[in-house]
PDB file of C-alpha atoms in Angstrom:
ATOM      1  CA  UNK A   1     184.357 126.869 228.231  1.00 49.00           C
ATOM      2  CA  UNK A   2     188.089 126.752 230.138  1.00 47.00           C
ATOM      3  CA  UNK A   3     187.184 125.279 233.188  1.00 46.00           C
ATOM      4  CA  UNK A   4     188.925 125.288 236.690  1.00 45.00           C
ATOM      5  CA  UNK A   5     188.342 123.879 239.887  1.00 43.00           C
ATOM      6  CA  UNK A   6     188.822 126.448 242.804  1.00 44.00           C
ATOM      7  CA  UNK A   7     187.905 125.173 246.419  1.00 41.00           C
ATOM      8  CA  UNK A   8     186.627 123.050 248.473  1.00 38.00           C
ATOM      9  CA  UNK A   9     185.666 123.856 252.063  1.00 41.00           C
ATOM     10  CA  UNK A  10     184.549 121.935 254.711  1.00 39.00           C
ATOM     11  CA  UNK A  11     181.542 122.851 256.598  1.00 40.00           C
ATOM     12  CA  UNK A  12     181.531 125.663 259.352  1.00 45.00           C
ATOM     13  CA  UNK A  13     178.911 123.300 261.639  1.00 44.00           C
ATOM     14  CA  UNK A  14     178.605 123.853 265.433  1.00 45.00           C
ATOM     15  CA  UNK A  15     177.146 122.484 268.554  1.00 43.00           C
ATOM     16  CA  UNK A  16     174.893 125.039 270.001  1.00 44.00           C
ATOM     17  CA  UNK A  17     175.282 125.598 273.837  1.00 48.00           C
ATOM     18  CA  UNK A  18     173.861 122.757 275.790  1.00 46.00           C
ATOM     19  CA  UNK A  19     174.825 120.221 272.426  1.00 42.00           C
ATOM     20  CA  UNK A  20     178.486 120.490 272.353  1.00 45.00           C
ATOM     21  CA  UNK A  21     180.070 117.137 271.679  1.00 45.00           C
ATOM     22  CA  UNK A  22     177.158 115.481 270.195  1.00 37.00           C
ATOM     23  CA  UNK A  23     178.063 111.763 268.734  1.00 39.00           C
ATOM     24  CA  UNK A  24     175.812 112.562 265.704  1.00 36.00           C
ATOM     25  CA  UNK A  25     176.677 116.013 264.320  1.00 37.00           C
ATOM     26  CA  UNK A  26     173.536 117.799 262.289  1.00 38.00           C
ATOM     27  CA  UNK A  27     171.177 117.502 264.857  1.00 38.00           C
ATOM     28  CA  UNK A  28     168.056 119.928 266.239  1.00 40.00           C
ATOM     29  CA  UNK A  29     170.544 121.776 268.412  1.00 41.00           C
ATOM     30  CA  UNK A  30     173.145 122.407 265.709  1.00 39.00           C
ATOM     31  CA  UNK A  31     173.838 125.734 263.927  1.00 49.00           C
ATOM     32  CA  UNK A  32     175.206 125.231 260.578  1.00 52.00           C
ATOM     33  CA  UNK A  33     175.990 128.875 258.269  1.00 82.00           C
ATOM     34  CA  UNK A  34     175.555 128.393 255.010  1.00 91.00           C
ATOM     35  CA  UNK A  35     178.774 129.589 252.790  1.00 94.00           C
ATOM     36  CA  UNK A  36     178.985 129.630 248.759  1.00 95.00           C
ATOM     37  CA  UNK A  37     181.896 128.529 247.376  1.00 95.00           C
ATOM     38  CA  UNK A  38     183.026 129.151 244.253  1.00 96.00           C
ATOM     39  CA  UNK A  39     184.223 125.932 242.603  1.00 95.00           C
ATOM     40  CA  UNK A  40     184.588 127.062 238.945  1.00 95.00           C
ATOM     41  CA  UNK A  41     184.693 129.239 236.462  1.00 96.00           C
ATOM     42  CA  UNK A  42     184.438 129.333 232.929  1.00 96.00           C
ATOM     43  CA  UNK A  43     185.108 131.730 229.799  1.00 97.00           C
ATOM     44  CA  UNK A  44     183.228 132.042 226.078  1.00 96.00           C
ATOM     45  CA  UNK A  45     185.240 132.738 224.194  1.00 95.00           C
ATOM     46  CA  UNK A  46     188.573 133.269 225.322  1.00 93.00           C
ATOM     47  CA  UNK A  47     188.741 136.831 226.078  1.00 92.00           C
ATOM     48  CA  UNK A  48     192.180 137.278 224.330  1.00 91.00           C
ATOM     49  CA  UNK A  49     190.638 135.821 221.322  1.00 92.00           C
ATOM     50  CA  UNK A  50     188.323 139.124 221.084  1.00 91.00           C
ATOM     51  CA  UNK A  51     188.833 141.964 218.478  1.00 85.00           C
ATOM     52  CA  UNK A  52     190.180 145.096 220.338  1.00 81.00           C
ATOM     53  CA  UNK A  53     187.818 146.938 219.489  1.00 89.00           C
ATOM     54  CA  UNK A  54     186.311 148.325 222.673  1.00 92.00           C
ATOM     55  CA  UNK A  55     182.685 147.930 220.864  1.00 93.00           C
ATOM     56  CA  UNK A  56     183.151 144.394 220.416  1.00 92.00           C
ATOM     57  CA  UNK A  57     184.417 143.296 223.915  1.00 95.00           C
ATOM     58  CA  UNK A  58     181.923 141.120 225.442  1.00 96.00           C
ATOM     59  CA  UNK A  59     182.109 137.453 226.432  1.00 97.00           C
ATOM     60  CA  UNK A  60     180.324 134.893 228.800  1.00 97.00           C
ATOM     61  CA  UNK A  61     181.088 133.641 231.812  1.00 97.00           C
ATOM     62  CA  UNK A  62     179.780 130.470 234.077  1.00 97.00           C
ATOM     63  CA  UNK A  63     180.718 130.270 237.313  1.00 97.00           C
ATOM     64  CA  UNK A  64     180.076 127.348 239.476  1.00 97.00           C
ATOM     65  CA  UNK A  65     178.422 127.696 242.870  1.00 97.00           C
ATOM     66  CA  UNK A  66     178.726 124.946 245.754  1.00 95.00           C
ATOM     67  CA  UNK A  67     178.689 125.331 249.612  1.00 92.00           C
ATOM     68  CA  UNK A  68     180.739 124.363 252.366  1.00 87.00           C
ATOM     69  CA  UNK A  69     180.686 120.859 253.154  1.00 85.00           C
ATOM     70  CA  UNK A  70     179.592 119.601 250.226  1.00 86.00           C
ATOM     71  CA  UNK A  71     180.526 118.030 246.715  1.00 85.00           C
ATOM     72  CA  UNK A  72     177.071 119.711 244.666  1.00 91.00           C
ATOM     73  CA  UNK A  73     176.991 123.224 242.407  1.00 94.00           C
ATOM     74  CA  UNK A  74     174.988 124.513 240.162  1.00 95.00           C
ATOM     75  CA  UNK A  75     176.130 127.476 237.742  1.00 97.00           C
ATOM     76  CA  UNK A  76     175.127 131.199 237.236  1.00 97.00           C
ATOM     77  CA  UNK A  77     175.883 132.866 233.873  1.00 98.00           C
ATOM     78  CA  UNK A  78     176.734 136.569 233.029  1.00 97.00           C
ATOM     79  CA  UNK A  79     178.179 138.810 230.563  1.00 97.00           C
ATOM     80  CA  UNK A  80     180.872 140.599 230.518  1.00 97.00           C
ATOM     81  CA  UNK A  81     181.514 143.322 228.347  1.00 96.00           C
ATOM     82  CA  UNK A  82     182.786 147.013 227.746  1.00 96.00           C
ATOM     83  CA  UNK A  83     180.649 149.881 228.032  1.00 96.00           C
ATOM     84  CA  UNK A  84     180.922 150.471 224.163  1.00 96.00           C
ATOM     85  CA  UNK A  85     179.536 147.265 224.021  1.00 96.00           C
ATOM     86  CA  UNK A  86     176.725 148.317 225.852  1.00 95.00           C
ATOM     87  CA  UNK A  87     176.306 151.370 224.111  1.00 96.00           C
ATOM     88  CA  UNK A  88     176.093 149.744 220.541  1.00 95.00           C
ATOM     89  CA  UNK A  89     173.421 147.226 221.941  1.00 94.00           C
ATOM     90  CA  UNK A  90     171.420 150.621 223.222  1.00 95.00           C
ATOM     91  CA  UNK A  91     171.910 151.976 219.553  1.00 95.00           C
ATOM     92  CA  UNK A  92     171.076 148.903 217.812  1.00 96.00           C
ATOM     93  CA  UNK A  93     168.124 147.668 219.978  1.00 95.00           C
ATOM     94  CA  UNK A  94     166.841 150.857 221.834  1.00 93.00           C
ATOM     95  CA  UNK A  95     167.162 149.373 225.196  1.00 91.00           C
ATOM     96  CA  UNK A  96     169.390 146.807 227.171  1.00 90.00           C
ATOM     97  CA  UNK A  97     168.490 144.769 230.157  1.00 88.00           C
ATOM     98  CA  UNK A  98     171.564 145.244 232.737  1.00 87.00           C
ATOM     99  CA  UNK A  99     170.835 141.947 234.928  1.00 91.00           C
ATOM    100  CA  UNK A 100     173.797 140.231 235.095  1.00 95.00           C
ATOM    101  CA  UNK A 101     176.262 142.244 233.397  1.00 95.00           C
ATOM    102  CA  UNK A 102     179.399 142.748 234.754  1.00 95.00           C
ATOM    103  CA  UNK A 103     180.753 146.035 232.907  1.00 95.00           C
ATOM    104  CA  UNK A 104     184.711 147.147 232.657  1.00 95.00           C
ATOM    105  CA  UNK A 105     186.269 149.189 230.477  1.00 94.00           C
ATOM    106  CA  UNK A 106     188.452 147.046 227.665  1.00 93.00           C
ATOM    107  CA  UNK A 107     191.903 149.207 229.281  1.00 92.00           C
ATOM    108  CA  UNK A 108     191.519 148.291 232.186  1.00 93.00           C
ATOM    109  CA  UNK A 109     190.309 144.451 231.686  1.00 94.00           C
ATOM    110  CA  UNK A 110     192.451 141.450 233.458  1.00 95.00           C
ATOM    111  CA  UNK A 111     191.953 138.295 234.114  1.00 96.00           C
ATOM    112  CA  UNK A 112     193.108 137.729 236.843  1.00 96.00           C
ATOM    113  CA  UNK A 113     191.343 140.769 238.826  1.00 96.00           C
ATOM    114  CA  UNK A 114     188.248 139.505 236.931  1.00 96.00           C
ATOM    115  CA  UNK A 115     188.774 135.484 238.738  1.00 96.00           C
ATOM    116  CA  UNK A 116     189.411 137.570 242.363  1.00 97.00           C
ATOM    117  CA  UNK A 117     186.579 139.976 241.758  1.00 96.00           C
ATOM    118  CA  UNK A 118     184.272 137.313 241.543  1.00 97.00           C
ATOM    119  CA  UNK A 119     185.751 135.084 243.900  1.00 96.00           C
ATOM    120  CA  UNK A 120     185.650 137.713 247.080  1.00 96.00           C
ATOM    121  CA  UNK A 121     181.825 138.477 245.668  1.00 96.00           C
ATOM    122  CA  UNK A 122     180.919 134.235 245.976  1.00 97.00           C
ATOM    123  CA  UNK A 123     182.958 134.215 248.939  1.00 95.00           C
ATOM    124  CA  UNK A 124     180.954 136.976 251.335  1.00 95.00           C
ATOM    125  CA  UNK A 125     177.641 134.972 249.850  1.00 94.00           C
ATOM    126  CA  UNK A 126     176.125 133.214 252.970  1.00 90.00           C
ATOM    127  CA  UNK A 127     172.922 132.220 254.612  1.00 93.00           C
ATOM    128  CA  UNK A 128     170.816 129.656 256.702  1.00 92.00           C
ATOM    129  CA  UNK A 129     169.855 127.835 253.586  1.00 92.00           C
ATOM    130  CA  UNK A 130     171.264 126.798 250.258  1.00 91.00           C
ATOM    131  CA  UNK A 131     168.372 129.138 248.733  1.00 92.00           C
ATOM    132  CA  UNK A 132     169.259 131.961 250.648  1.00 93.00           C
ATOM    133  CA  UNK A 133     172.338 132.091 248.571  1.00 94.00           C
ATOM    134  CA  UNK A 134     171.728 131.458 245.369  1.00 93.00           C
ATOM    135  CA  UNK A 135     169.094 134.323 245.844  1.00 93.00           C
ATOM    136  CA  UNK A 136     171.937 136.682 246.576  1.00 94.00           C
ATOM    137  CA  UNK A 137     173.912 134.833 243.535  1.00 95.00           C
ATOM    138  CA  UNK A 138     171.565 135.266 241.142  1.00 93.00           C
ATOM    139  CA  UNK A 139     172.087 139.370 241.325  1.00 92.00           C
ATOM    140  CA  UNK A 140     176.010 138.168 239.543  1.00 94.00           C
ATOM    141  CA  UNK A 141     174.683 135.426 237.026  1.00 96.00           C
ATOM    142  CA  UNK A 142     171.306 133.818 235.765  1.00 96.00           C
ATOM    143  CA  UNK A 143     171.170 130.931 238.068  1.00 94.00           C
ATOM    144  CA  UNK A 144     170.757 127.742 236.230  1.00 93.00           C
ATOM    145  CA  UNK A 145     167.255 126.948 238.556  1.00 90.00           C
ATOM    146  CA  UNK A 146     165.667 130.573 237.720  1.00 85.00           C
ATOM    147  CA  UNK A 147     162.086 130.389 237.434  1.00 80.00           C
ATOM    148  CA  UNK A 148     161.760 126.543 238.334  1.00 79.00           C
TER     149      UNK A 148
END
């Protein structure tokens, strides 16, 4: 996998009224909103490596999840493929689970809009705990902790 660091953010902590300039920081009193922040993503195989055929575009992707104020991720994986693709796996196999699947049409396929898309999705991912968000996550990618 091509990997590439994206961000790092510092935490979006604050005194609650009645705690403001506390000499400790996260305290009881403290609000802190939990923000996911992509750090990384990664491609399997490189996508301009693929056949053109529209039938055989599909390829994996692992994206890496922190949140603000700290160092730690942990990755979600998905496929991404063309809805030919999709359509030869229904034909071959009868049926095809859609979780995490991200589906474009092989025309109309760029990297670059692919690295954005899933960027602004990470980026609107927030919550009051760390588990919050990688609930939301997981609906993108299989989150590396799924089922633990």
């Amino acid at each position: 996998l091509r990997w590439r660091v994206i961000a790092y953010a510092p935490t979006s902590c604050r005194p609650t009224p009645g705690e403001r300039g506390h000499p400790y920081g996260l305290l009881s009193g403290h609000h802190c909103d939990v923000k996911a922040v992509l750090t990384g993503i990664g491609l399997e195989p490189d996508p301009s490596t693929l056949p053109g055929s529209p039938e055989d575009f599909s390829f994996s992707v692992r994206i890496l999840v922190g949140q603000t104020g700290t160092y730690g991720e942990e990755s979600f994986d998905m496929v991404v493929c063309s809805p030919e693709w999709l359509a030869k796996r229904c034909q071959s196999e009868g049926f095809v689970l859609g979780l995490h699947h991200l589906v474009v049409r092989v025309e109309d396929y760029d990297e670059r809009k692919l690295r954005a898309y899933i960027e602004h999705w990470v980026s609107r991912q927030e919550g009051s705990t760390w588990d919050e968000i990688a609930q939301q996550l997981r609906l993108l990618g299989h989150w590396e902790f799924e089922g633990y």
